[in-house]
XYZ file of C-alpha atoms in Angstrom:
465
model
C 27.658 68.218 -185.451
C 25.213 68.201 -188.310
C 26.790 65.089 -189.822
C 26.387 63.328 -186.474
C 22.825 64.557 -186.274
C 22.097 62.957 -189.653
C 23.231 59.564 -188.472
C 21.352 60.010 -185.176
C 18.195 60.684 -187.175
C 18.839 57.618 -189.261
C 19.347 55.486 -186.101
C 16.104 56.849 -184.717
C 14.367 55.249 -187.625
C 15.717 51.817 -186.742
C 12.511 50.853 -184.973
C 10.452 51.880 -187.987
C 12.760 50.029 -190.352
C 12.691 46.939 -188.145
C 8.918 47.104 -188.198
C 9.029 47.401 -191.978
C 11.183 44.349 -192.078
C 8.760 42.396 -189.940
C 5.866 43.508 -192.058
C 7.684 42.867 -195.329
C 6.346 39.311 -195.610
C 2.788 40.573 -195.411
C 3.572 43.158 -198.064
C 5.177 40.648 -200.455
C 3.243 39.923 -203.602
C 1.735 36.484 -203.919
C 4.406 34.353 -205.578
C 1.993 32.918 -208.113
C 0.922 36.309 -209.525
C 2.507 37.966 -212.502
C 3.128 41.716 -212.626
C -0.056 42.423 -214.559
C -2.091 40.113 -212.320
C -0.765 41.894 -209.271
C -1.740 45.318 -210.772
C -5.206 44.016 -211.708
C -5.634 43.321 -208.016
C -4.237 46.489 -206.463
C -5.421 49.102 -209.028
C -9.150 48.815 -208.233
C -8.410 49.125 -204.521
C -6.402 52.314 -205.061
C -8.997 53.735 -207.475
C -11.678 53.310 -204.822
C -9.430 54.804 -202.096
C -8.697 57.920 -204.153
C -12.300 58.273 -205.278
C -13.579 58.179 -201.704
C -10.834 60.477 -200.436
C -11.610 63.101 -203.095
C -15.328 62.781 -202.419
C -14.882 63.510 -198.721
C -11.950 65.950 -198.749
C -11.726 67.302 -202.298
C -12.470 70.895 -201.211
C -9.952 71.002 -198.348
C -7.055 73.420 -198.660
C -3.510 71.951 -198.489
C -1.493 75.141 -198.594
C -1.022 78.690 -199.870
C 0.992 80.115 -202.735
C 3.336 83.047 -202.393
C 4.525 85.501 -205.044
C 8.083 84.130 -204.560
C 6.860 80.618 -205.334
C 5.256 81.777 -208.538
C 8.622 83.249 -209.676
C 10.822 80.721 -207.916
C 10.196 77.490 -209.783
C 7.154 76.585 -207.649
C 9.515 75.352 -204.895
C 7.651 73.796 -202.006
C 4.281 74.118 -203.719
C 2.145 71.079 -202.849
C 0.197 70.732 -206.069
C 0.965 67.287 -207.435
C 0.375 63.642 -206.469
C 2.992 60.928 -206.811
C 2.599 57.573 -205.103
C 5.846 55.859 -206.134
C 8.197 57.791 -203.881
C 8.221 60.606 -201.338
C 11.220 62.779 -200.495
C 11.581 63.784 -196.851
C 13.824 66.855 -196.322
C 15.597 65.272 -193.375
C 15.563 61.583 -194.172
C 15.729 61.385 -197.933
C 13.852 59.319 -200.424
C 11.425 56.569 -199.591
C 10.306 54.204 -202.296
C 6.716 53.218 -201.484
C 7.511 53.855 -197.822
C 10.848 51.993 -197.816
C 14.079 53.972 -197.313
C 17.160 52.949 -199.292
C 18.721 50.774 -196.534
C 15.501 48.788 -196.288
C 15.365 48.350 -200.062
C 18.903 47.086 -200.044
C 17.962 44.604 -197.374
C 14.565 43.406 -198.588
C 14.708 43.439 -202.387
C 15.920 40.298 -204.188
C 19.539 40.136 -205.321
C 21.383 38.315 -208.045
C 22.937 34.954 -206.996
C 26.085 35.811 -205.032
C 25.296 39.534 -205.203
C 24.817 42.074 -202.419
C 23.061 44.925 -204.111
C 19.309 44.902 -204.982
C 18.224 44.169 -208.527
C 16.534 47.199 -210.211
C 13.815 44.819 -211.446
C 12.802 44.367 -207.807
C 12.583 48.050 -207.152
C 10.472 48.514 -210.333
C 8.073 45.890 -208.995
C 7.940 47.729 -205.650
C 7.392 51.124 -207.327
C 4.575 49.966 -209.577
C 2.760 47.566 -207.219
C 3.658 48.857 -203.767
C 4.764 45.307 -202.825
C 8.077 43.654 -202.170
C 8.453 41.008 -204.926
C 9.643 37.420 -204.489
C 12.854 36.149 -206.054
C 10.821 34.211 -208.600
C 8.882 37.285 -209.607
C 12.021 39.306 -210.127
C 13.627 36.431 -212.066
C 10.629 36.227 -214.349
C 10.725 40.026 -214.873
C 14.419 39.797 -215.800
C 13.630 37.111 -218.379
C 10.663 39.119 -219.680
C 12.784 42.207 -220.222
C 15.519 40.202 -221.902
C 12.914 38.806 -224.322
C 11.667 42.298 -225.165
C 15.093 43.908 -225.556
C 15.648 43.732 -229.328
C 15.275 46.955 -231.318
C 13.370 47.389 -234.579
C 15.694 47.732 -237.617
C 14.856 51.382 -238.265
C 16.010 52.342 -234.753
C 19.219 50.328 -235.110
C 19.940 52.184 -238.378
C 19.024 55.483 -236.791
C 21.496 55.051 -233.882
C 24.253 53.761 -236.207
C 23.832 56.833 -238.370
C 24.143 59.411 -235.576
C 27.381 61.443 -235.791
C 29.707 60.614 -232.932
C 29.889 64.320 -231.962
C 26.127 64.366 -231.189
C 25.853 64.287 -227.378
C 24.903 60.837 -226.071
C 21.766 62.284 -224.381
C 20.601 63.763 -227.673
C 21.051 60.364 -229.304
C 19.246 58.670 -226.431
C 16.213 60.970 -226.612
C 16.002 60.725 -230.373
C 16.198 56.917 -230.338
C 13.418 56.704 -227.774
C 11.272 58.892 -229.950
C 12.097 56.619 -232.860
C 10.817 53.628 -230.854
C 7.377 55.263 -230.736
C 6.521 53.316 -233.874
C 6.126 50.326 -231.508
C 3.611 52.033 -229.170
C 0.666 49.771 -228.344
C -0.955 52.650 -226.386
C -0.967 54.915 -229.431
C -2.395 52.202 -231.616
C -5.108 51.274 -229.115
C -6.049 54.916 -228.554
C -6.411 55.400 -232.338
C -8.726 52.410 -232.373
C -10.922 53.927 -229.673
C -10.020 51.748 -226.680
C -12.067 52.337 -223.501
C -10.248 54.659 -221.105
C -10.521 52.070 -218.313
C -7.955 50.040 -220.355
C -5.459 52.854 -220.852
C -3.238 51.636 -218.063
C -2.876 48.162 -219.619
C -1.481 49.560 -222.833
C 0.698 52.077 -220.939
C 2.073 49.165 -218.986
C 2.942 47.171 -222.154
C 4.627 50.219 -223.680
C 6.539 50.847 -220.459
C 7.754 47.246 -220.166
C 8.881 47.230 -223.764
C 10.618 50.552 -223.455
C 12.401 49.711 -220.173
C 13.543 46.417 -221.704
C 14.973 48.161 -224.752
C 16.686 51.109 -223.013
C 19.918 49.190 -222.146
C 20.249 48.075 -225.752
C 19.759 51.641 -226.981
C 22.166 53.032 -224.392
C 24.830 50.372 -225.013
C 24.733 50.965 -228.784
C 25.239 54.670 -228.189
C 28.148 53.998 -225.877
C 29.873 51.544 -228.209
C 29.358 53.801 -231.230
C 30.595 56.952 -229.562
C 33.543 55.609 -227.654
C 34.484 52.174 -229.037
C 34.173 49.984 -232.126
C 30.401 49.931 -232.348
C 30.131 46.200 -231.612
C 27.433 45.183 -229.109
C 27.137 41.652 -227.786
C 23.696 39.984 -227.951
C 21.291 39.829 -225.035
C 21.826 36.846 -222.704
C 18.364 35.585 -221.528
C 20.014 34.188 -218.396
C 21.353 37.531 -217.184
C 19.496 40.178 -215.257
C 18.784 43.642 -216.686
C 21.954 45.251 -215.233
C 24.115 42.253 -216.172
C 23.083 42.461 -219.778
C 23.540 46.225 -219.825
C 27.118 45.893 -218.480
C 27.958 43.188 -221.000
C 26.601 45.126 -223.945
C 28.719 48.125 -222.903
C 31.742 45.800 -222.748
C 32.180 45.510 -218.955
C 32.634 42.070 -217.408
C 33.940 42.911 -213.907
C 31.446 41.446 -211.391
C 32.026 44.428 -209.074
C 31.058 46.812 -211.862
C 27.888 44.825 -212.459
C 27.073 45.156 -208.759
C 27.747 48.847 -208.920
C 25.455 49.171 -211.925
C 22.689 47.348 -210.010
C 23.096 49.820 -207.174
C 23.275 52.824 -209.481
C 20.234 51.782 -211.525
C 18.280 51.185 -208.268
C 18.961 54.436 -206.430
C 18.477 56.783 -209.440
C 15.037 55.473 -210.333
C 12.738 57.978 -208.677
C 12.823 61.155 -206.547
C 9.123 61.920 -206.095
C 7.140 63.764 -208.802
C 8.344 67.338 -208.826
C 11.842 67.023 -210.303
C 12.251 67.993 -213.945
C 12.341 64.554 -215.520
C 9.496 63.082 -213.423
C 7.322 66.192 -213.859
C 7.976 66.345 -217.586
C 7.019 62.679 -218.086
C 3.807 63.208 -216.118
C 2.938 66.480 -217.859
C 3.444 65.150 -221.379
C 1.719 61.924 -220.445
C -1.277 63.908 -219.165
C -1.976 64.891 -222.779
C -2.297 61.091 -223.429
C 1.011 61.070 -225.263
C 2.246 57.472 -225.110
C 5.091 56.367 -222.821
C 7.689 56.656 -225.577
C 6.907 60.328 -226.304
C 6.493 61.102 -222.551
C 9.801 59.480 -221.626
C 11.715 61.084 -224.488
C 10.546 64.500 -223.265
C 11.663 63.587 -219.751
C 15.097 62.767 -221.041
C 15.410 66.145 -222.674
C 14.826 67.625 -219.253
C 17.302 65.238 -217.595
C 19.972 66.371 -220.065
C 20.016 69.870 -218.498
C 22.996 71.038 -216.395
C 20.734 71.620 -213.382
C 19.358 68.079 -213.408
C 21.026 64.937 -214.719
C 24.092 66.566 -216.162
C 25.260 67.478 -212.682
C 27.104 64.192 -212.067
C 29.277 64.912 -215.060
C 30.060 68.419 -213.777
C 31.144 66.985 -210.394
C 33.739 64.765 -211.944
C 35.006 67.589 -214.156
C 35.500 69.704 -211.044
C 37.256 66.906 -209.203
C 39.656 66.437 -212.137
C 40.279 70.191 -212.145
C 41.280 70.056 -208.470
C 43.730 67.190 -209.130
C 45.132 68.909 -212.210
C 45.699 72.293 -210.545
C 46.805 71.308 -207.064
C 47.436 67.502 -207.109
C 46.377 64.724 -204.752
C 48.707 65.793 -201.938
C 47.202 69.185 -201.346
C 46.989 70.194 -197.681
C 43.693 70.678 -195.854
C 44.223 74.447 -195.911
C 44.997 74.373 -199.578
C 41.875 72.401 -200.322
C 39.738 74.775 -198.259
C 41.294 77.712 -200.185
C 40.431 76.012 -203.500
C 36.819 75.606 -202.397
C 36.558 79.227 -201.328
C 38.110 80.390 -204.590
C 35.509 78.407 -206.526
C 32.757 80.165 -204.620
C 34.295 83.606 -204.877
C 34.584 83.256 -208.623
C 30.796 83.028 -208.803
C 30.638 79.247 -209.323
C 28.935 76.645 -207.189
C 30.494 73.593 -205.663
C 28.966 70.855 -207.855
C 27.343 67.917 -206.074
C 26.336 69.858 -202.980
C 22.868 71.203 -202.087
C 19.392 70.067 -203.057
C 16.059 71.759 -203.667
C 14.322 69.643 -201.013
C 16.888 67.737 -198.927
C 18.314 69.330 -195.819
C 20.743 66.541 -194.887
C 23.260 64.267 -196.593
C 21.527 62.477 -199.460
C 21.076 58.768 -198.558
C 21.925 57.985 -202.204
C 25.327 59.594 -201.561
C 25.690 57.596 -198.347
C 25.050 54.176 -199.904
C 27.504 54.960 -202.724
C 30.053 55.970 -200.124
C 29.549 52.648 -198.326
C 30.112 50.847 -201.641
C 33.344 52.812 -202.197
C 34.620 52.168 -198.644
C 34.127 48.450 -199.214
C 35.407 48.056 -202.746
C 37.704 50.982 -203.577
C 38.912 52.663 -200.354
C 42.296 53.603 -201.815
C 41.048 55.181 -205.033
C 42.577 58.718 -205.154
C 39.413 60.366 -206.445
C 37.361 58.711 -203.769
C 39.823 59.998 -201.188
C 39.344 63.462 -202.569
C 35.587 63.128 -202.413
C 35.900 62.075 -198.741
C 38.055 65.076 -197.932
C 35.609 67.420 -199.635
C 32.871 65.909 -197.481
C 34.842 67.057 -194.431
C 35.205 70.665 -195.550
C 32.509 71.732 -198.070
C 29.464 71.720 -195.798
C 31.125 73.992 -193.193
C 32.411 76.367 -195.883
C 28.953 76.599 -197.499
C 27.417 77.276 -194.075
C 29.998 79.970 -193.457
C 29.230 81.544 -196.835
C 25.606 81.750 -195.707
C 23.872 81.177 -199.038
C 23.127 77.460 -199.095
C 19.997 76.139 -197.353
C 21.443 72.646 -197.731
C 25.227 72.399 -197.669
C 25.288 68.579 -197.793
C 26.306 66.317 -200.688
C 23.710 64.941 -203.078
C 23.768 61.810 -205.212
C 25.806 63.497 -207.937
C 28.743 64.107 -205.591
C 29.650 60.426 -205.687
C 28.257 58.504 -208.680
C 30.782 59.654 -211.283
C 33.730 58.642 -209.061
C 32.522 55.057 -208.874
C 31.898 54.762 -212.581
C 35.324 56.279 -213.362
C 37.097 53.796 -211.043
C 35.793 50.837 -213.025
C 36.803 52.288 -216.376
C 33.650 54.072 -217.462
C 35.508 57.328 -217.897
C 33.404 58.939 -220.640
C 31.725 61.599 -218.564
C 29.345 62.810 -221.312
C 27.698 59.348 -221.096
C 26.902 59.400 -217.372
C 23.521 61.063 -217.802
C 22.434 58.292 -220.144
C 22.921 55.832 -217.286
C 20.861 58.110 -215.087
C 18.162 58.122 -217.786
C 18.018 54.347 -218.055
C 17.454 54.162 -214.296
C 14.938 57.037 -214.156
C 12.673 55.145 -216.557
C 11.734 52.698 -213.774
C 10.244 55.455 -211.624
C 8.620 57.820 -214.052
C 7.045 55.080 -216.168
C 5.688 53.388 -213.060
C 3.848 56.543 -212.166
C 2.769 57.103 -215.795
C 1.012 53.735 -215.693
C -0.700 54.686 -212.472
C -1.661 58.125 -213.832
C -3.616 56.339 -216.546
C -5.073 53.859 -214.041
C -6.279 56.680 -211.819
C -7.578 58.677 -214.752
C -5.528 61.737 -213.847
C -6.472 64.596 -216.203
C -4.559 66.930 -218.491
C -2.260 69.075 -216.367
C -3.103 72.753 -216.885
C -2.089 75.150 -214.112
C -3.025 78.853 -214.307
C -0.251 81.316 -215.113
C -0.311 84.990 -214.358
C 1.556 88.110 -215.538
C 3.486 90.378 -213.199
C 0.768 92.964 -213.731
C -1.857 90.439 -212.718
C 0.067 89.377 -209.645
C 0.488 92.985 -208.563
C -3.221 93.581 -208.863
C -3.947 90.358 -206.962
C -1.793 91.329 -203.944
C -2.646 95.026 -204.012
C 0.787 96.222 -205.054
C 1.155 99.797 -206.338
């Protein structure tokens, strides 16, 4: 019933989505404007909007804080601003007001492709406007031109031991790129704070352009012969990334475009987004801020989850095989829970329905790999896990999240090295968190410094004895 309700809710949004489609042309950026020119136009408008809003409503209360929230990871606490995306508990993520199906429909695609180009979503996230095909094409070329690494970072990556986790290599290499920071240099020279966003933008564009090169070198060094093909200025960001990793299958490139699009942003409170914003609020440059975010993404409760899902799926196949009965599969799920473990890939801190990022990956699988045995297992789990979690009575959200599916698709196309999956997540997440980092500097958001309290102080505050 709940699964049906999810799709009913999604259908109820059809009129809104249709309206978004009709209004898309009016929201498209002028085709003759570059990315920076577009931002020079929209930033002053947003600055004035926020300034006036705070002037009129700055003292209004937006919620209360409970003791449980103070101890419980600040769940549900409305205490941050993030414009790039908003997560609705029932409907999932919206990028600048556009749900994933609308992004798939409206954003430019590669010639002959069906999935949106991540460059287009980056444009949407940072400007709030649907880009034209020409603007996305120019952005692809710009990133290709910026993609080379300085020699010291190349040497750094090549000297990492292969037993160092790919995410540790990724974070360290990003920190090594900080030598290229234009923001840090401009700040040291005393640049006016009204110009901070321009240098944050340049750093972000340079970093985003270089991330596939960094990630591909790590992949080839850890799992293959270390050879990485050169950047092709005629290919898009995802196409170059796939080629540098050694993948030429057009379907894999399409999957990578989808993957790098849907993992970009998930509003501002998740660990990687919050970390990037927090470190950036100290006026650390985008390289340092994003490296910190990647250390958060590497955690088992954040980006490492997609790896854990595939490990669990392989364990099921190894212990009971692909032909396990429905009752046998249900028993395996229950045994997992009774052993004190969780079912990886299910549940979410905010969502209360099936993650739309899961749904669009499932649609991709149904179209391109319907007979893959691991995909079939994922589909069967989708039938049983939510009801079992509901019966257990502990999960507020028993539905699958994005991690329940992404590893299966990557594995199907030959990217079987599970320890690398979070690096792909990190490359994608840069588009979202760096977009908001640029805006944080444009809006002059201050150093983040919440007040902490001791248990003794909390007891006194609430009158506990």
